[in-house]
Amino acid sequence: MSDHQRIHPARDVEAPATAEVPLVPHGATKSHHGDPAAGTTEPYPAPFRRTIPMTQSKPPKKRRSCLCRFLCWIISLITFLIIAVAIAGGILYLVFRPKLPKYTVDKLQITQFNMGNDQSLSATFDVTITARNPNKKIGIYYESGSRISVWYEGTKLSEGALPKFYQGHRNTTLLVVALSGQTQNASGLLGSVQQQQQQIGYIPILLRVRQPVRIKLGKLKLFKVKFLVRCNLDVDSLSPNNNIRIRNSSCKFRFRL
C-alpha cells in the first residue's frame, strides 16, 4: 500500500478576512459576559468606591458669641475712657498752664558737728530753703509726713521735716528747717571729711526732700502726690558755729504718684 498522503487544508485566499475578536476584553482576566463580537456582552461593574460619611459642623455656640461681644464692649469702653481722660487733661492744661515749683537752698548753718567718746558723730543743721510757686491758678498744699535729710558719701548725717502749710498762687515761701542726727562708728567718716576739705577745698553734700502735697486747681483739690527734690551742694566747711558758704547748688525736682 502506498504511503499515506498527508492532506493539509488549504486556506481560501479569496475569502474576506475577518477581524479576530478577543474572547476576553482588554483589561479583563476572564470573559464571563458572552461573545463581544456577537454584541451580547454585558456591562462590567463599576470599580468599588468607599463612601465616607460627611459630618456636619456644629453651629458656633451662643456662649462664644456672647463672650466676643463682651470683650468688644470692654475694649470700646477702655478706649473711650482713655480718649476722655486725654481730652480732659488737654483742657486742664490749656486752662491752668501748670508749671513746676522751684526750690533753692539759700543758707546752711551747722550748730553741732563733733565726735563723741563712743565714736559716734552728732550733726545738727539749720537749712534755709526758698520754695516758689510760679503758677497763676494753681495752689499747693504741703501735707504732713515730709522728710528732709543731709547725706555725705552715702551716709545720712541728719534728718528733719518740713512744716505743713498752704502755698498760694505765685507765692514765694522761706522755710527754715532744723535737722539733727547721729552716726555710729564715724571716725573714718570724719577723717574723710577733713581730708577732702584739704585736697579739693570744699565738701560735697546732698540734700534730699520727700514731700507729700495736694494740688489745688481753682476750687478743686486733687489727690495726693509726692514731690521729690534732690540738691547737690558744695560747701567750704562743716565746722560748727561758722558761716558756711555754699559754693555751688543745683536742685532737681520730680513728682511721683
GROMACS .gro file of C-alpha atoms in nm:
model
  257
    1MET     CA    1   0.000   0.000   0.000
    2SER     CA    2   0.135   0.329  -0.097
    3ASP     CA    3   0.243   0.578   0.158
    4HIS     CA    4  -0.033   0.763   0.325
    5GLN     CA    5  -0.080   1.107   0.174
    6ARG     CA    6  -0.095   1.392   0.403
    7ILE     CA    7  -0.368   1.633   0.318
    8HIS     CA    8  -0.339   1.982   0.456
    9PRO     CA    9  -0.640   2.211   0.446
   10ALA     CA   10  -0.588   2.494   0.208
   11ARG     CA   11  -0.675   2.845   0.301
   12ASP     CA   12  -0.917   3.020   0.082
   13VAL     CA   13  -0.736   3.331  -0.018
   14GLU     CA   14  -1.048   3.476  -0.177
   15ALA     CA   15  -1.248   3.463   0.144
   16PRO     CA   16  -1.280   3.801   0.316
   17ALA     CA   17  -1.060   3.849   0.617
   18THR     CA   18  -1.245   3.877   0.940
   19ALA     CA   19  -1.107   4.061   1.236
   20GLU     CA   20  -1.025   3.845   1.522
   21VAL     CA   21  -1.222   3.943   1.826
   22PRO     CA   22  -1.062   3.856   2.155
   23LEU     CA   23  -1.266   3.642   2.381
   24VAL     CA   24  -1.154   3.845   2.677
   25PRO     CA   25  -1.187   4.223   2.658
   26HIS     CA   26  -0.884   4.437   2.714
   27GLY     CA   27  -0.816   4.483   3.080
   28ALA     CA   28  -1.024   4.176   3.185
   29THR     CA   29  -0.882   3.845   3.303
   30LYS     CA   30  -1.182   3.630   3.218
   31SER     CA   31  -1.474   3.651   2.983
   32HIS     CA   32  -1.794   3.591   3.174
   33HIS     CA   33  -2.018   3.810   2.966
   34GLY     CA   34  -2.059   3.630   2.632
   35ASP     CA   35  -1.916   3.694   2.296
   36PRO     CA   36  -1.817   4.057   2.232
   37ALA     CA   37  -1.841   4.004   1.856
   38ALA     CA   38  -2.199   3.895   1.882
   39GLY     CA   39  -2.293   4.205   2.078
   40THR     CA   40  -2.400   4.003   2.375
   41THR     CA   41  -2.153   4.148   2.621
   42GLU     CA   42  -2.286   4.283   2.947
   43PRO     CA   43  -2.150   4.599   3.109
   44TYR     CA   44  -1.875   4.549   3.359
   45PRO     CA   45  -1.947   4.652   3.716
   46ALA     CA   46  -1.805   4.988   3.822
   47PRO     CA   47  -1.499   4.974   4.048
   48PHE     CA   48  -1.577   4.973   4.418
   49ARG     CA   49  -1.565   5.316   4.581
   50ARG     CA   50  -1.572   5.365   4.951
   51THR     CA   51  -1.825   5.621   5.063
   52ILE     CA   52  -1.704   5.831   5.356
   53PRO     CA   53  -1.990   5.976   5.557
   54MET     CA   54  -1.968   6.352   5.594
   55THR     CA   55  -2.032   6.501   5.934
   56GLN     CA   56  -2.194   6.838   5.954
   57SER     CA   57  -2.002   7.102   6.152
   58LYS     CA   58  -2.180   7.213   6.459
   59PRO     CA   59  -2.301   7.571   6.458
   60PRO     CA   60  -2.099   7.808   6.688
   61LYS     CA   61  -2.219   7.810   7.036
   62LYS     CA   62  -2.411   8.108   7.157
   63ARG     CA   63  -2.184   8.139   7.459
   64ARG     CA   64  -1.882   8.210   7.238
   65SER     CA   65  -2.070   8.481   7.054
   66CYS     CA   66  -2.170   8.646   7.382
   67LEU     CA   67  -1.808   8.637   7.502
   68CYS     CA   68  -1.686   8.807   7.185
   69ARG     CA   69  -1.947   9.080   7.221
   70PHE     CA   70  -1.850   9.132   7.584
   71LEU     CA   71  -1.480   9.165   7.500
   72CYS     CA   72  -1.555   9.411   7.223
   73TRP     CA   73  -1.766   9.615   7.463
   74ILE     CA   74  -1.487   9.620   7.723
   75ILE     CA   75  -1.224   9.728   7.468
   76SER     CA   76  -1.452  10.002   7.337
   77LEU     CA   77  -1.517  10.128   7.691
   78ILE     CA   78  -1.145  10.137   7.777
   79THR     CA   79  -1.069  10.321   7.453
   80PHE     CA   80  -1.341  10.573   7.523
   81LEU     CA   81  -1.212  10.634   7.876
   82ILE     CA   82  -0.855  10.686   7.752
   83ILE     CA   83  -0.972  10.937   7.493
   84ALA     CA   84  -1.192  11.115   7.751
   85VAL     CA   85  -0.905  11.141   8.002
   86ALA     CA   86  -0.670  11.272   7.731
   87ILE     CA   87  -0.921  11.535   7.627
   88ALA     CA   88  -0.986  11.640   7.988
   89GLY     CA   89  -0.611  11.660   8.055
   90GLY     CA   90  -0.560  11.874   7.747
   91ILE     CA   91  -0.838  12.111   7.852
   92LEU     CA   92  -0.698  12.142   8.205
   93TYR     CA   93  -0.352  12.214   8.068
   94LEU     CA   94  -0.480  12.486   7.838
   95VAL     CA   95  -0.684  12.645   8.117
   96PHE     CA   96  -0.435  12.633   8.407
   97ARG     CA   97  -0.097  12.623   8.228
   98PRO     CA   98   0.079  12.430   8.509
   99LYS     CA   99   0.445  12.496   8.591
  100LEU     CA  100   0.679  12.305   8.819
  101PRO     CA  101   0.764  12.465   9.154
  102LYS     CA  102   1.121  12.575   9.217
  103TYR     CA  103   1.340  12.518   9.522
  104THR     CA  104   1.675  12.665   9.625
  105VAL     CA  105   1.896  12.618   9.931
  106ASP     CA  106   1.992  12.966  10.046
  107LYS     CA  107   2.176  12.905  10.370
  108LEU     CA  108   2.326  12.621  10.571
  109GLN     CA  109   2.421  12.666  10.933
  110ILE     CA  110   2.588  12.396  11.146
  111THR     CA  111   2.539  12.415  11.520
  112GLN     CA  112   2.692  12.077  11.602
  113PHE     CA  113   2.933  11.851  11.416
  114ASN     CA  114   3.163  11.663  11.653
  115MET     CA  115   3.272  11.318  11.759
  116GLY     CA  116   3.165  11.166  12.091
  117ASN     CA  117   3.352  10.930  12.320
  118ASP     CA  118   3.167  10.632  12.167
  119GLN     CA  119   3.295  10.716  11.817
  120SER     CA  120   2.953  10.847  11.711
  121LEU     CA  121   2.916  11.166  11.508
  122SER     CA  122   2.645  11.412  11.613
  123ALA     CA  123   2.536  11.664  11.350
  124THR     CA  124   2.280  11.945  11.370
  125PHE     CA  125   2.195  12.165  11.072
  126ASP     CA  126   1.966  12.463  11.012
  127VAL     CA  127   1.873  12.474  10.644
  128THR     CA  128   1.709  12.775  10.480
  129ILE     CA  129   1.503  12.678  10.174
  130THR     CA  130   1.312  12.901   9.933
  131ALA     CA  131   1.004  12.743   9.770
  132ARG     CA  132   0.846  12.922   9.475
  133ASN     CA  133   0.508  12.853   9.316
  134PRO     CA  134   0.506  13.024   8.973
  135ASN     CA  135   0.150  12.919   8.880
  136LYS     CA  136  -0.128  13.173   8.838
  137LYS     CA  137  -0.423  12.942   8.907
  138ILE     CA  138  -0.269  12.650   9.100
  139GLY     CA  139  -0.215  12.628   9.476
  140ILE     CA  140  -0.008  12.369   9.667
  141TYR     CA  141  -0.100  12.208   9.998
  142TYR     CA  142   0.213  12.081  10.176
  143GLU     CA  143   0.088  11.788  10.381
  144SER     CA  144   0.237  11.625  10.689
  145GLY     CA  145   0.470  11.327  10.655
  146SER     CA  146   0.757  11.505  10.481
  147ARG     CA  147   1.121  11.411  10.522
  148ILE     CA  148   1.435  11.614  10.455
  149SER     CA  149   1.785  11.479  10.510
  150VAL     CA  150   2.154  11.563  10.458
  151TRP     CA  151   2.391  11.299  10.317
  152TYR     CA  152   2.766  11.269  10.273
  153GLU     CA  153   2.906  10.991  10.050
  154GLY     CA  154   2.602  10.769  10.103
  155THR     CA  155   2.584  10.823  10.481
  156LYS     CA  156   2.291  11.010  10.632
  157LEU     CA  157   2.415  11.281  10.869
  158SER     CA  158   2.088  11.437  10.986
  159GLU     CA  159   1.716  11.440  10.919
  160GLY     CA  160   1.409  11.659  10.975
  161ALA     CA  161   1.067  11.752  10.832
  162LEU     CA  162   0.909  12.046  10.655
  163PRO     CA  163   0.612  12.219  10.819
  164LYS     CA  164   0.257  12.174  10.696
  165PHE     CA  165   0.129  12.480  10.509
  166TYR     CA  166  -0.056  12.606  10.200
  167GLN     CA  167   0.125  12.794   9.925
  168GLY     CA  168  -0.096  13.016   9.714
  169HIS     CA  169  -0.069  13.137   9.355
  170ARG     CA  170   0.261  13.298   9.257
  171ASN     CA  171   0.383  13.272   9.612
  172THR     CA  172   0.739  13.253   9.749
  173THR     CA  173   0.784  13.091  10.090
  174LEU     CA  174   1.102  13.097  10.300
  175LEU     CA  175   1.146  12.788  10.520
  176VAL     CA  176   1.399  12.731  10.798
  177VAL     CA  177   1.421  12.363  10.886
  178ALA     CA  178   1.618  12.212  11.176
  179LEU     CA  179   1.789  11.879  11.105
  180SER     CA  180   1.964  11.654  11.353
  181GLY     CA  181   2.115  11.307  11.353
  182GLN     CA  182   2.377  11.072  11.492
  183THR     CA  183   2.606  10.836  11.300
  184GLN     CA  184   2.767  10.538  11.473
  185ASN     CA  185   3.132  10.437  11.417
  186ALA     CA  186   3.201  10.759  11.230
  187SER     CA  187   3.576  10.801  11.293
  188GLY     CA  188   3.655  10.714  10.930
  189LEU     CA  189   3.377  10.942  10.806
  190LEU     CA  190   3.510  11.243  10.994
  191GLY     CA  191   3.862  11.174  10.867
  192SER     CA  192   3.731  11.159  10.508
  193VAL     CA  193   3.555  11.495  10.550
  194GLN     CA  194   3.871  11.662  10.676
  195GLN     CA  195   4.087  11.505  10.405
  196GLN     CA  196   3.853  11.606  10.123
  197GLN     CA  197   3.835  11.962  10.252
  198GLN     CA  198   4.215  11.986  10.244
  199GLN     CA  199   4.254  11.828   9.900
  200ILE     CA  200   3.986  11.997   9.689
  201GLY     CA  201   3.889  12.288   9.914
  202TYR     CA  202   3.521  12.205   9.950
  203ILE     CA  203   3.293  11.928  10.076
  204PRO     CA  204   3.012  11.786   9.855
  205ILE     CA  205   2.690  11.705  10.041
  206LEU     CA  206   2.345  11.601   9.925
  207LEU     CA  207   2.012  11.738  10.044
  208ARG     CA  208   1.705  11.520   9.983
  209VAL     CA  209   1.342  11.625  10.026
  210ARG     CA  210   1.042  11.394  10.013
  211GLN     CA  211   0.720  11.594  10.049
  212PRO     CA  212   0.356  11.479  10.007
  213VAL     CA  213   0.137  11.752   9.856
  214ARG     CA  214  -0.209  11.811   9.717
  215ILE     CA  215  -0.262  12.029   9.411
  216LYS     CA  216  -0.548  12.280   9.407
  217LEU     CA  217  -0.693  12.365   9.065
  218GLY     CA  218  -0.929  12.655   9.117
  219LYS     CA  219  -1.165  12.518   9.383
  220LEU     CA  220  -1.084  12.156   9.308
  221LYS     CA  221  -0.841  11.977   9.543
  222LEU     CA  222  -0.676  11.682   9.371
  223PHE     CA  223  -0.539  11.358   9.511
  224LYS     CA  224  -0.208  11.341   9.698
  225VAL     CA  225   0.124  11.319   9.513
  226LYS     CA  226   0.486  11.329   9.629
  227PHE     CA  227   0.742  11.597   9.548
  228LEU     CA  228   1.098  11.464   9.531
  229VAL     CA  229   1.376  11.723   9.546
  230ARG     CA  230   1.747  11.646   9.520
  231CYS     CA  231   2.001  11.924   9.577
  232ASN     CA  232   2.376  11.885   9.532
  233LEU     CA  233   2.567  12.133   9.748
  234ASP     CA  234   2.935  12.219   9.766
  235VAL     CA  235   3.022  12.384  10.099
  236ASP     CA  236   3.358  12.517  10.210
  237SER     CA  237   3.341  12.369  10.562
  238LEU     CA  238   3.141  12.161  10.806
  239SER     CA  239   3.280  12.323  11.116
  240PRO     CA  240   3.017  12.414  11.379
  241ASN     CA  241   2.927  12.773  11.465
  242ASN     CA  242   3.087  12.909  11.149
  243ASN     CA  243   2.940  13.084  10.849
  244ILE     CA  244   2.911  12.802  10.597
  245ARG     CA  245   2.942  12.927  10.243
  246ILE     CA  246   2.758  12.738   9.971
  247ARG     CA  247   2.988  12.749   9.670
  248ASN     CA  248   2.762  12.563   9.431
  249SER     CA  249   2.399  12.449   9.443
  250SER     CA  250   2.187  12.262   9.191
  251CYS     CA  251   1.843  12.114   9.262
  252LYS     CA  252   1.639  11.868   9.058
  253PHE     CA  253   1.268  11.827   9.104
  254ARG     CA  254   1.028  11.547   9.010
  255PHE     CA  255   0.699  11.414   9.140
  256ARG     CA  256   0.555  11.068   9.188
  257LEU     CA  257   0.201  10.944   9.235
   0.00000   0.00000   0.00000
